[in-house]
Coordinates of C-alpha atoms and ligand atoms in Angstrom, one line a residue:
M1338 CA 62.4 19.7 -22.5
T1339 CA 65.7 18.9 -24.2
A1340 CA 66.1 20.2 -27.8
L1341 CA 67.7 18.0 -30.4
T1342 CA 69.0 18.8 -33.9
L1343 CA 70.8 17.1 -36.8
S1344 CA 74.1 18.9 -37.3
T1345 CA 76.6 18.9 -40.1
S1346 CA 79.3 20.4 -37.8
A1347 CA 82.5 18.4 -37.3
A1348 CA 83.3 17.7 -33.7
P1349 CA 86.3 20.0 -33.5
N1350 CA 84.3 23.0 -34.7
L1351 CA 81.1 22.6 -32.6
R1352 CA 80.6 25.3 -29.9
A1353 CA 79.3 23.3 -27.0
D1354 CA 80.1 22.1 -23.5
A1355 CA 80.9 18.5 -24.5
I1356 CA 81.4 16.0 -27.3
V1357 CA 80.2 12.4 -26.8
I1358 CA 81.9 9.6 -28.6
G1359 CA 81.4 5.8 -28.5
V1360 CA 83.9 3.2 -27.4
A1361 CA 83.3 -0.5 -27.9
K1362 CA 84.8 -3.6 -26.3
A1363 CA 87.0 -5.7 -28.5
A1364 CA 89.2 -8.7 -27.7
K1365 CA 92.3 -6.5 -27.8
G1366 CA 90.8 -3.7 -25.6
P1367 CA 88.6 -0.7 -26.2
V1368 CA 88.1 0.6 -29.7
V1369 CA 86.8 4.0 -30.8
A1370 CA 83.4 3.7 -32.6
P1371 CA 82.7 5.2 -36.0
G1372 CA 81.6 8.8 -35.9
A1373 CA 84.5 9.9 -33.8
E1374 CA 87.2 9.9 -36.5
A1375 CA 87.9 13.6 -36.2
V1376 CA 88.3 13.2 -32.5
D1377 CA 90.6 10.3 -32.8
A1378 CA 92.7 12.2 -35.4
A1379 CA 93.2 14.9 -32.8
Y1380 CA 94.9 12.3 -30.6
D1381 CA 97.0 11.1 -33.6
G1382 CA 94.8 8.1 -33.9
K1383 CA 95.8 7.0 -30.3
L1384 CA 92.5 7.7 -28.6
A1385 CA 91.7 4.0 -27.9
G1386 CA 95.0 3.8 -26.0
V1387 CA 94.3 7.0 -24.1
L1388 CA 90.9 5.6 -23.0
E1389 CA 92.4 2.3 -22.0
T1390 CA 94.9 4.2 -19.8
L1391 CA 92.0 5.9 -18.1
G1392 CA 90.5 2.5 -17.4
A1393 CA 87.9 2.4 -20.1
S1394 CA 86.9 -1.0 -21.6
G1395 CA 84.0 -0.1 -23.8
A1396 CA 81.5 -2.0 -21.5
E1397 CA 77.9 -1.0 -22.0
G1398 CA 76.9 2.0 -20.0
E1399 CA 80.5 2.9 -18.9
V1400 CA 81.2 6.6 -19.0
T1401 CA 84.8 8.1 -19.2
K1402 CA 85.3 11.8 -19.1
L1403 CA 88.5 13.5 -20.3
P1404 CA 89.6 16.9 -21.5
A1405 CA 88.9 17.6 -25.1
P1406 CA 92.0 17.9 -27.3
A1407 CA 93.6 21.3 -28.0
G1408 CA 91.9 23.3 -30.7
F1409 CA 88.4 21.9 -29.9
K1410 CA 85.7 24.4 -29.1
T1411 CA 84.4 22.2 -26.3
P1412 CA 86.2 21.6 -23.0
L1413 CA 84.9 18.1 -22.3
L1414 CA 85.0 14.7 -24.1
V1415 CA 82.7 12.0 -22.9
A1416 CA 83.4 8.4 -24.1
V1417 CA 80.4 6.1 -23.6
G1418 CA 80.6 2.4 -23.7
L1419 CA 78.6 0.6 -26.4
G1420 CA 79.3 -2.9 -25.3
A1421 CA 80.8 -5.6 -27.6
A1422 CA 82.2 -4.3 -30.9
P1423 CA 80.3 -5.7 -33.8
E1424 CA 81.9 -8.4 -36.0
K1425 CA 84.1 -7.1 -38.8
D1426 CA 82.0 -4.9 -41.2
G1427 CA 79.0 -5.3 -38.9
E1428 CA 77.1 -2.4 -37.3
F1429 CA 76.0 -1.6 -33.8
D1430 CA 72.5 -2.6 -33.1
A1431 CA 69.9 0.1 -32.4
E1432 CA 69.4 -0.8 -28.8
A1433 CA 73.2 -0.5 -28.0
L1434 CA 73.2 3.0 -29.5
R1435 CA 70.0 3.9 -27.7
R1436 CA 71.4 2.8 -24.3
A1437 CA 74.8 4.5 -24.9
A1438 CA 73.2 7.8 -25.9
G1439 CA 71.0 7.6 -22.8
A1440 CA 73.9 6.9 -20.5
A1441 CA 75.8 9.8 -22.0
A1442 CA 72.9 12.2 -21.7
R1443 CA 72.5 11.2 -18.0
A1444 CA 76.2 11.7 -17.4
L1445 CA 75.8 15.2 -18.9
T1446 CA 73.2 16.4 -16.4
G1447 CA 74.1 20.0 -15.5
T1448 CA 75.6 20.6 -19.0
K1449 CA 73.9 22.9 -21.4
K1450 CA 74.9 21.7 -24.9
A1451 CA 76.5 18.5 -26.2
G1452 CA 77.4 17.1 -29.6
F1453 CA 76.9 13.4 -30.0
A1454 CA 79.5 11.9 -32.4
L1455 CA 78.2 8.3 -32.4
P1456 CA 77.9 5.8 -35.3
L1457 CA 75.4 6.8 -37.9
A1458 CA 75.4 4.0 -40.4
D1459 CA 71.8 4.5 -41.4
S1460 CA 68.7 6.6 -40.6
G1461 CA 67.7 4.0 -38.0
D1462 CA 70.8 4.7 -36.0
A1463 CA 70.0 8.5 -36.0
G1464 CA 66.6 7.7 -34.7
A1465 CA 67.9 5.3 -32.0
I1466 CA 70.5 7.8 -30.8
A1467 CA 68.0 10.6 -30.7
E1468 CA 65.5 8.5 -28.8
G1469 CA 68.1 7.2 -26.3
A1470 CA 69.5 10.7 -25.7
L1471 CA 66.1 12.3 -25.1
L1472 CA 64.9 9.5 -22.9
G1473 CA 68.2 9.5 -21.0
A1474 CA 68.1 13.3 -20.5
Y1475 CA 64.8 13.0 -18.7
S1476 CA 64.5 14.1 -15.1
F1477 CA 61.5 14.6 -12.9
D1478 CA 62.1 17.9 -11.2
A1479 CA 58.7 19.5 -11.0
Y1480 CA 58.6 19.1 -7.2
K1481 CA 62.2 20.2 -6.6
E1482 CA 63.3 23.7 -5.6
N1483 CA 64.1 25.7 -8.7
G1484 CA 63.1 22.8 -10.8
K1485 CA 66.5 21.3 -10.4
N1486 CA 67.6 17.9 -9.3
A1487 CA 68.3 18.0 -5.6
K1488 CA 71.0 15.4 -5.6
N1489 CA 73.4 17.5 -7.6
G1490 CA 71.6 20.8 -8.0
K1491 CA 71.8 20.4 -11.8
A1492 CA 69.3 20.7 -14.6
P1493 CA 69.1 18.1 -17.4
L1494 CA 71.1 18.4 -20.6
A1495 CA 69.3 21.2 -22.6
E1496 CA 70.6 20.8 -26.1
I1497 CA 71.8 17.9 -28.2
A1498 CA 73.4 18.1 -31.7
L1499 CA 73.7 14.8 -33.6
L1500 CA 77.0 15.3 -35.4
G1501 CA 77.6 13.8 -38.8
G1502 CA 73.9 14.2 -39.4
K1503 CA 72.3 14.9 -42.8
P1504 CA 69.5 17.3 -42.2
R1505 CA 68.5 17.1 -45.9
D1506 CA 68.3 13.3 -45.9
K1507 CA 64.6 12.6 -45.8
A1508 CA 64.9 9.2 -44.2
Q1509 CA 67.2 10.5 -41.5
K1510 CA 65.1 13.5 -40.8
A1511 CA 61.9 11.3 -40.6
A1512 CA 63.6 8.9 -38.2
V1513 CA 64.7 11.7 -35.9
E1514 CA 61.3 13.4 -36.0
R1515 CA 59.7 10.0 -35.1
A1516 CA 62.1 9.6 -32.2
V1517 CA 61.5 13.1 -30.9
A1518 CA 57.7 12.6 -30.9
V1519 CA 57.9 9.2 -29.3
A1520 CA 60.5 10.3 -26.7
E1521 CA 58.6 13.4 -25.8
E1522 CA 55.3 11.6 -25.3
L1523 CA 57.0 8.8 -23.4
N1524 CA 58.6 11.4 -21.1
R1525 CA 55.1 12.8 -20.6
A1526 CA 54.0 9.3 -19.5
R1527 CA 56.9 9.3 -17.0
D1528 CA 55.8 12.6 -15.6
L1529 CA 52.4 11.3 -15.0
I1530 CA 53.7 8.1 -13.3
N1531 CA 56.1 10.2 -11.1
M1532 CA 53.4 12.7 -10.1
P1533 CA 52.5 12.1 -6.5
P1534 CA 49.0 10.6 -6.0
N1535 CA 47.7 13.5 -3.9
D1536 CA 48.1 15.6 -7.1
L1537 CA 47.2 13.1 -9.7
D1538 CA 43.8 11.6 -8.9
P1539 CA 41.4 10.3 -11.6
E1540 CA 39.8 13.7 -12.2
A1541 CA 43.2 15.4 -12.5
F1542 CA 44.5 12.7 -14.9
A1543 CA 41.3 13.1 -17.0
A1544 CA 41.8 16.8 -17.2
I1545 CA 45.4 16.4 -18.4
A1546 CA 44.3 13.9 -21.0
Q1547 CA 41.6 16.3 -22.2
T1548 CA 43.9 19.2 -22.6
A1549 CA 46.7 17.3 -24.3
G1550 CA 44.4 15.2 -26.4
K1551 CA 42.6 18.3 -27.8
E1552 CA 46.0 20.0 -28.4
H1553 CA 46.8 17.1 -30.7
G1554 CA 43.5 16.9 -32.5
L1555 CA 42.1 13.9 -30.7
K1556 CA 38.5 13.6 -29.7
V1557 CA 38.3 13.2 -25.9
Q1558 CA 35.3 11.9 -24.0
V1559 CA 35.3 11.7 -20.2
L1560 CA 32.8 9.7 -18.3
D1561 CA 32.5 11.1 -14.7
E1562 CA 31.0 9.2 -11.8
K1563 CA 27.5 10.2 -12.8
A1564 CA 28.0 8.9 -16.3
L1565 CA 29.6 5.7 -15.0
V1566 CA 26.6 5.0 -12.8
K1567 CA 24.2 5.7 -15.6
G1568 CA 26.2 3.5 -18.0
G1569 CA 26.5 0.6 -15.4
Y1570 CA 30.3 0.5 -15.1
G1571 CA 30.2 -1.6 -12.0
G1572 CA 33.9 -2.5 -12.1
I1573 CA 35.3 1.0 -12.3
L1574 CA 32.8 2.3 -9.7
G1575 CA 33.4 -0.7 -7.4
V1576 CA 37.1 0.0 -7.3
G1577 CA 36.7 3.8 -6.9
A1578 CA 34.0 3.4 -4.2
G1579 CA 36.4 3.8 -1.3
S1580 CA 38.1 6.9 -2.4
A1581 CA 37.2 10.6 -1.9
A1582 CA 38.4 11.1 -5.5
A1583 CA 35.8 9.7 -7.9
P1584 CA 36.7 7.4 -10.8
R1585 CA 36.7 8.3 -14.5
L1586 CA 36.7 6.5 -17.9
V1587 CA 38.5 8.5 -20.5
K1588 CA 38.3 7.8 -24.2
L1589 CA 40.7 9.4 -26.7
S1590 CA 40.1 8.8 -30.4
Y1591 CA 42.5 9.5 -33.1
T1592 CA 41.2 9.0 -36.6
S1593 CA 43.0 9.1 -40.0
A1594 CA 41.1 9.6 -43.3
K1595 CA 43.3 6.9 -44.8
A1596 CA 42.8 4.3 -42.0
K1597 CA 41.9 0.8 -42.9
K1598 CA 42.2 -0.6 -39.4
H1599 CA 41.1 0.3 -35.9
L1600 CA 43.3 -0.5 -32.9
A1601 CA 42.0 0.0 -29.4
L1602 CA 44.3 0.5 -26.4
V1603 CA 43.2 0.0 -22.9
G1604 CA 45.2 1.1 -19.8
K1605 CA 44.9 0.4 -16.1
G1606 CA 44.9 3.7 -14.4
I1607 CA 44.8 3.2 -10.6
T1608 CA 46.2 6.5 -9.5
Y1609 CA 47.0 4.9 -6.1
D1610 CA 46.7 1.3 -5.1
S1611 CA 46.5 0.9 -1.3
G1612 CA 44.9 -2.5 -1.8
G1613 CA 41.6 -1.2 -0.5
I1614 CA 40.0 -3.2 2.4
S1615 CA 42.5 -6.0 1.6
L1616 CA 45.0 -3.4 2.5
K1617 CA 48.6 -3.7 1.4
P1618 CA 51.2 -3.9 4.2
A1619 CA 53.9 -1.3 4.6
G1620 CA 56.7 -2.2 2.2
H1621 CA 54.2 -2.9 -0.6
N1622 CA 52.5 0.5 -1.0
E1623 CA 55.3 3.0 -1.3
T1624 CA 55.5 2.9 -5.0
M1625 CA 51.8 2.3 -5.8
K1626 CA 51.4 5.7 -7.4
C1627 CA 52.9 3.8 -10.4
D1628 CA 49.7 1.7 -10.7
M1629 CA 48.4 4.1 -13.5
S1630 CA 51.4 3.3 -15.7
G1631 CA 49.3 1.4 -18.2
A1632 CA 46.9 4.3 -18.6
A1633 CA 49.9 6.7 -19.0
A1634 CA 51.4 4.4 -21.6
V1635 CA 48.2 4.1 -23.8
F1636 CA 47.7 7.9 -23.4
A1637 CA 51.2 8.7 -24.5
A1638 CA 51.0 6.2 -27.3
V1639 CA 47.8 7.6 -28.8
V1640 CA 49.2 11.1 -28.7
A1641 CA 52.4 10.0 -30.3
V1642 CA 50.4 8.2 -33.1
A1643 CA 48.5 11.5 -33.7
R1644 CA 51.8 13.5 -33.9
L1645 CA 53.1 10.9 -36.4
G1646 CA 49.9 11.1 -38.4
L1647 CA 49.8 7.3 -38.7
E1648 CA 47.2 5.9 -41.2
V1649 CA 45.3 3.9 -38.6
N1650 CA 42.4 4.7 -36.2
V1651 CA 43.5 4.4 -32.6
T1652 CA 41.2 4.7 -29.6
A1653 CA 42.8 4.8 -26.1
W1654 CA 40.7 4.0 -23.0
L1655 CA 42.0 5.1 -19.6
A1656 CA 40.3 3.3 -16.7
L1657 CA 41.0 5.7 -13.8
A1658 CA 40.2 5.0 -10.2
E1659 CA 41.9 5.3 -6.8
N1660 CA 41.8 2.1 -4.7
M1661 CA 41.3 3.1 -1.1
P1662 CA 39.8 1.6 2.1
S1663 CA 36.9 3.5 3.8
G1664 CA 33.4 3.1 5.0
S1665 CA 32.2 3.3 1.4
A1666 CA 34.8 0.9 0.0
T1667 CA 34.0 -2.3 -1.8
R1668 CA 34.4 -5.2 0.7
P1669 CA 35.8 -8.7 0.1
G1670 CA 32.5 -10.6 -0.4
D1671 CA 30.8 -7.9 -2.4
V1672 CA 29.4 -8.7 -5.8
L1673 CA 29.8 -6.2 -8.6
R1674 CA 27.6 -6.0 -11.7
M1675 CA 30.1 -5.2 -14.5
Y1676 CA 29.5 -3.1 -17.6
S1677 CA 29.4 -6.4 -19.6
G1678 CA 26.5 -7.6 -17.5
K1679 CA 28.6 -10.3 -15.8
T1680 CA 28.7 -10.4 -12.0
V1681 CA 32.0 -10.6 -10.2
E1682 CA 32.5 -11.7 -6.6
V1683 CA 35.3 -9.5 -5.1
L1684 CA 37.3 -11.8 -2.9
N1685 CA 40.3 -9.5 -2.7
T1686 CA 40.0 -5.8 -3.2
D1687 CA 43.7 -5.6 -4.1
A1688 CA 42.9 -7.5 -7.3
E1689 CA 41.4 -4.2 -8.6
G1690 CA 43.2 -3.7 -11.8
R1691 CA 41.3 -6.5 -13.6
L1692 CA 38.0 -5.0 -12.4
V1693 CA 38.6 -1.5 -14.0
L1694 CA 40.1 -3.1 -17.1
A1695 CA 37.1 -5.5 -17.5
D1696 CA 34.7 -2.5 -18.0
A1697 CA 37.1 -0.7 -20.3
L1698 CA 37.7 -3.8 -22.4
W1699 CA 34.0 -4.3 -22.8
A1700 CA 33.5 -0.7 -23.7
A1701 CA 36.4 -0.9 -26.3
S1702 CA 34.9 -4.1 -27.6
A1703 CA 31.6 -2.5 -28.4
E1704 CA 33.3 -0.5 -31.2
K1705 CA 34.4 -3.8 -32.8
P1706 CA 38.1 -2.8 -33.3
D1707 CA 40.4 -5.0 -35.3
A1708 CA 42.5 -5.6 -32.2
I1709 CA 42.7 -4.6 -28.6
V1710 CA 45.9 -4.3 -26.6
D1711 CA 45.7 -3.6 -22.9
V1712 CA 48.6 -2.5 -20.7
A1713 CA 48.6 -2.8 -16.9
T1714 CA 50.7 -3.0 -13.8
L1715 CA 48.5 -6.0 -13.0
T1716 CA 50.2 -8.6 -10.9
G1717 CA 53.1 -9.1 -8.5
A1718 CA 53.2 -12.7 -9.9
M1719 CA 54.5 -11.3 -13.2
V1720 CA 57.3 -9.5 -11.4
L1721 CA 58.3 -12.8 -9.7
A1722 CA 58.2 -14.6 -13.1
L1723 CA 60.0 -12.2 -15.3
G1724 CA 61.8 -9.7 -13.1
N1725 CA 62.0 -5.9 -13.2
R1726 CA 62.9 -5.3 -16.8
T1727 CA 60.7 -7.6 -18.8
F1728 CA 56.9 -7.4 -19.4
G1729 CA 54.7 -10.4 -20.0
V1730 CA 52.5 -10.7 -23.1
M1731 CA 49.3 -12.8 -23.1
A1732 CA 46.7 -13.0 -25.9
N1733 CA 43.7 -14.9 -27.2
D1734 CA 45.5 -15.4 -30.5
D1735 CA 49.0 -16.9 -30.7
A1736 CA 50.0 -15.1 -33.8
F1737 CA 49.0 -11.7 -32.4
R1738 CA 50.9 -12.4 -29.1
S1739 CA 54.0 -13.2 -31.2
A1740 CA 53.5 -10.0 -33.2
V1741 CA 53.4 -7.9 -30.0
V1742 CA 56.5 -9.6 -28.7
E1743 CA 58.3 -9.0 -32.0
A1744 CA 57.2 -5.4 -32.0
A1745 CA 58.6 -4.9 -28.5
E1746 CA 61.9 -6.5 -29.6
E1747 CA 62.1 -4.2 -32.6
V1748 CA 61.9 -1.1 -30.4
G1749 CA 64.2 -2.3 -27.7
E1750 CA 61.7 -3.3 -25.0
E1751 CA 62.2 -6.7 -23.3
S1752 CA 59.1 -8.9 -23.3
W1753 CA 58.2 -12.5 -23.1
P1754 CA 55.2 -14.5 -24.3
M1755 CA 53.1 -16.0 -21.5
P1756 CA 50.3 -18.7 -21.8
L1757 CA 46.7 -18.6 -20.7
P1758 CA 46.3 -22.1 -19.4
E1759 CA 42.6 -23.1 -19.5
H1760 CA 42.8 -25.2 -16.3
L1761 CA 43.4 -22.1 -14.3
R1762 CA 39.9 -20.7 -15.2
K1763 CA 38.0 -22.9 -12.8
G1764 CA 39.9 -21.5 -9.8
M1765 CA 37.9 -18.3 -10.4
D1766 CA 34.5 -20.1 -10.2
S1767 CA 32.3 -18.4 -7.6
P1768 CA 29.4 -19.9 -5.7
V1769 CA 27.5 -16.6 -5.9
A1770 CA 28.6 -14.8 -9.0
D1771 CA 29.6 -15.5 -12.6
I1772 CA 33.3 -15.2 -11.7
A1773 CA 35.5 -14.3 -8.7
N1774 CA 38.3 -11.7 -9.1
M1775 CA 40.9 -14.1 -7.7
G1776 CA 41.9 -17.7 -8.4
E1777 CA 44.8 -19.9 -7.8
R1778 CA 47.9 -18.2 -6.3
M1779 CA 50.3 -20.1 -8.5
G1780 CA 50.4 -18.5 -12.0
G1781 CA 48.7 -15.4 -10.6
G1782 CA 49.7 -13.3 -13.7
L1783 CA 48.1 -15.8 -16.0
V1784 CA 44.9 -16.1 -13.8
A1785 CA 44.6 -12.3 -14.2
G1786 CA 44.9 -12.6 -17.9
L1787 CA 42.2 -15.3 -18.0
F1788 CA 39.9 -13.0 -16.0
L1789 CA 40.4 -10.2 -18.6
R1790 CA 39.8 -12.5 -21.5
E1791 CA 36.2 -13.0 -20.2
F1792 CA 35.5 -9.3 -20.9
V1793 CA 36.8 -9.1 -24.5
G1794 CA 34.1 -9.1 -27.1
E1795 CA 33.5 -12.3 -29.1
G1796 CA 35.8 -12.6 -32.0
I1797 CA 38.1 -9.7 -31.2
T1798 CA 41.8 -10.2 -31.3
W1799 CA 43.3 -9.1 -27.9
A1800 CA 46.6 -9.0 -26.2
H1801 CA 47.4 -8.2 -22.6
I1802 CA 50.7 -6.7 -21.5
D1803 CA 51.5 -6.9 -17.8
I1804 CA 54.2 -4.3 -17.0
A1805 CA 54.1 -4.6 -13.2
G1806 CA 57.9 -5.3 -13.3
P1807 CA 59.3 -2.8 -15.7
A1808 CA 56.9 0.1 -15.1
F1809 CA 58.7 1.7 -12.2
N1810 CA 62.5 1.5 -11.7
E1811 CA 63.3 1.5 -8.0
A1812 CA 67.0 0.6 -8.7
A1813 CA 69.7 2.9 -10.1
P1814 CA 69.2 4.4 -13.5
F1815 CA 70.7 2.4 -16.5
G1816 CA 71.0 3.2 -20.2
Y1817 CA 68.1 5.6 -21.0
T1818 CA 66.0 4.3 -18.1
P1819 CA 65.7 6.7 -15.1
K1820 CA 64.7 6.0 -11.6
G1821 CA 61.0 6.0 -11.1
G1822 CA 58.4 5.9 -13.9
T1823 CA 60.0 4.3 -17.1
G1824 CA 57.3 4.7 -19.7
S1825 CA 57.3 0.9 -20.3
A1826 CA 55.2 -0.3 -23.3
V1827 CA 54.8 3.1 -25.0
R1828 CA 57.3 2.3 -27.7
T1829 CA 55.8 -1.1 -28.2
L1830 CA 52.3 0.3 -28.6
V1831 CA 53.5 2.9 -31.1
R1832 CA 55.2 0.1 -33.1
V1833 CA 52.0 -2.0 -33.0
A1834 CA 50.1 1.0 -34.3
E1835 CA 52.6 1.4 -37.1
L1836 CA 52.5 -2.2 -38.1
T1837 CA 48.7 -2.1 -38.0
A1838 CA 48.7 1.0 -40.2
S1839 CA 51.0 -0.7 -42.8
G1840 CA 48.8 -3.8 -42.8
D1841 CA 51.6 -6.0 -41.4
L1842 CA 49.6 -6.9 -38.3
G1843 CA 46.0 -7.1 -36.9
Ligands
BES2419 N1 49.0 -3.1 -8.6 C1 49.2 -4.4 -8.1 C2 50.2 -5.2 -8.8 C3 51.7 -4.7 -8.7 C4 52.6 -5.3 -7.9 C5 52.1 -3.7 -9.5 C6 53.9 -4.9 -7.8 C7 53.4 -3.2 -9.4 C8 54.3 -3.9 -8.6 C9 47.8 -5.2 -8.2 O1 46.7 -4.4 -8.1 C10 47.8 -6.2 -7.1 O2 47.7 -5.8 -6.0 N2 47.7 -7.5 -7.5 C11 47.6 -8.5 -6.5 C12 46.6 -9.5 -7.0 C13 46.3 -10.5 -6.0 C14 45.6 -9.9 -4.8 C15 45.4 -11.6 -6.7 C16 49.0 -9.2 -6.5 O3 49.7 -9.3 -7.5 O4 49.4 -9.5 -5.4
MN2420 MN1 46.1 -4.1 -6.2
ZN2421 ZN1 46.9 -2.5 -8.7

């Protein structure tokens, strides 16, 4: 795990392997960003020209490496692009800083210690840079020889000093502490998503949740297959029926003595989605270990909330199952009796996420929380609609949906509000059961949302986040986002919990 500190050192005096500075894009060419004054001075104020000569423009994510000036105690200078320079007297937005810090941390893989001399206009900037750097430094090496990245044989950046920091400034210190807690837990979610499904089955996931939950003072309850049968969790059992690895429902409760509100989080935790009897074809199953990203997100979020000691009660529900075909698997045509008592005709066993979520939503509803937010890699349709970087947000309450979208925007996650059109409900009418698990193909992401809505308790405010697009990055890394599991929705959930705690939401 990368260590991060606020440092009062000036760039020329820091003993490290590299200094990171920011460069922004202006009409006249690249400009050196605030925070790098001492570095620029060492170039007689001509650093922007030097960078331009080297081909730098200040474009977002661009990385330019050059030797540090004489007299510095670091050999390397890394100029990272911040994108467009703010208008006169304006400041860089938090997401630009987060992304630049992330790109710089990635570029420094194989380096031990770096000083980041980026703009620190306020405590929010310090938090954003810390978060971006820690997320960008992430690398999943557990299965590599020597725990190192095979591509370049290098370990991730080990130590980060935020230069120009004020360790005695309470707001700055708090912002950095928050960033560290959130980034560390988000990286834990990434680890879970990246773990191969032969090692992370429902039982293994539940065991990890139990250990980590207890470590952070959460109450953890695990329903194993016997308890699920006893309780009548037909959705979770039906999805897990084909697998040699039995399903689990995990409940993690964080309680604060000062809480006025209760927020429930529900996560889809399909540790592998083969599609079941409605088997996915080759080309569609290679990344389906990521189908537990929702459960990983709500797990990471509740642990982060506990570490931050937020004044709100948060309960996280992880609906864990492996969706496999076998002689004991649920068939298309089977009818499941769900935990809510409703019956569901399973027309497509690959529409399994809504089945496990339905049971967990109903279980969460029984506690009458002020709001429920579920997170799921639920539909390919949402990926077609919004692409690979944006999650869709649906809700049974327009104001709550807007609040979730705004919370996402605040923390730098791309999202978009999606509707739940009533006319799509009748497509799920079943001749034999209360509802079918599939409806019209068009608007498939919204159909899934409408299905879930049926399993939310009367009068409870609920939002559904479909992260099928952004959960897993198959393309090249960018900003603070690595290849593989991204930890999508974790930061939004933590923000929603903060807003709930402060009474600004829910
Ligand atoms: N886990 C998939 C959705 C998914 C697709 C996640 C791509 C990540 C990337 C889900 O269980 C699924 O298979 N959904 C089906 C539903 C359909 C059968 C109604 C889909 O979207 O095709
Ligand atoms: Mn599926
Ligand atoms: Zn799935």
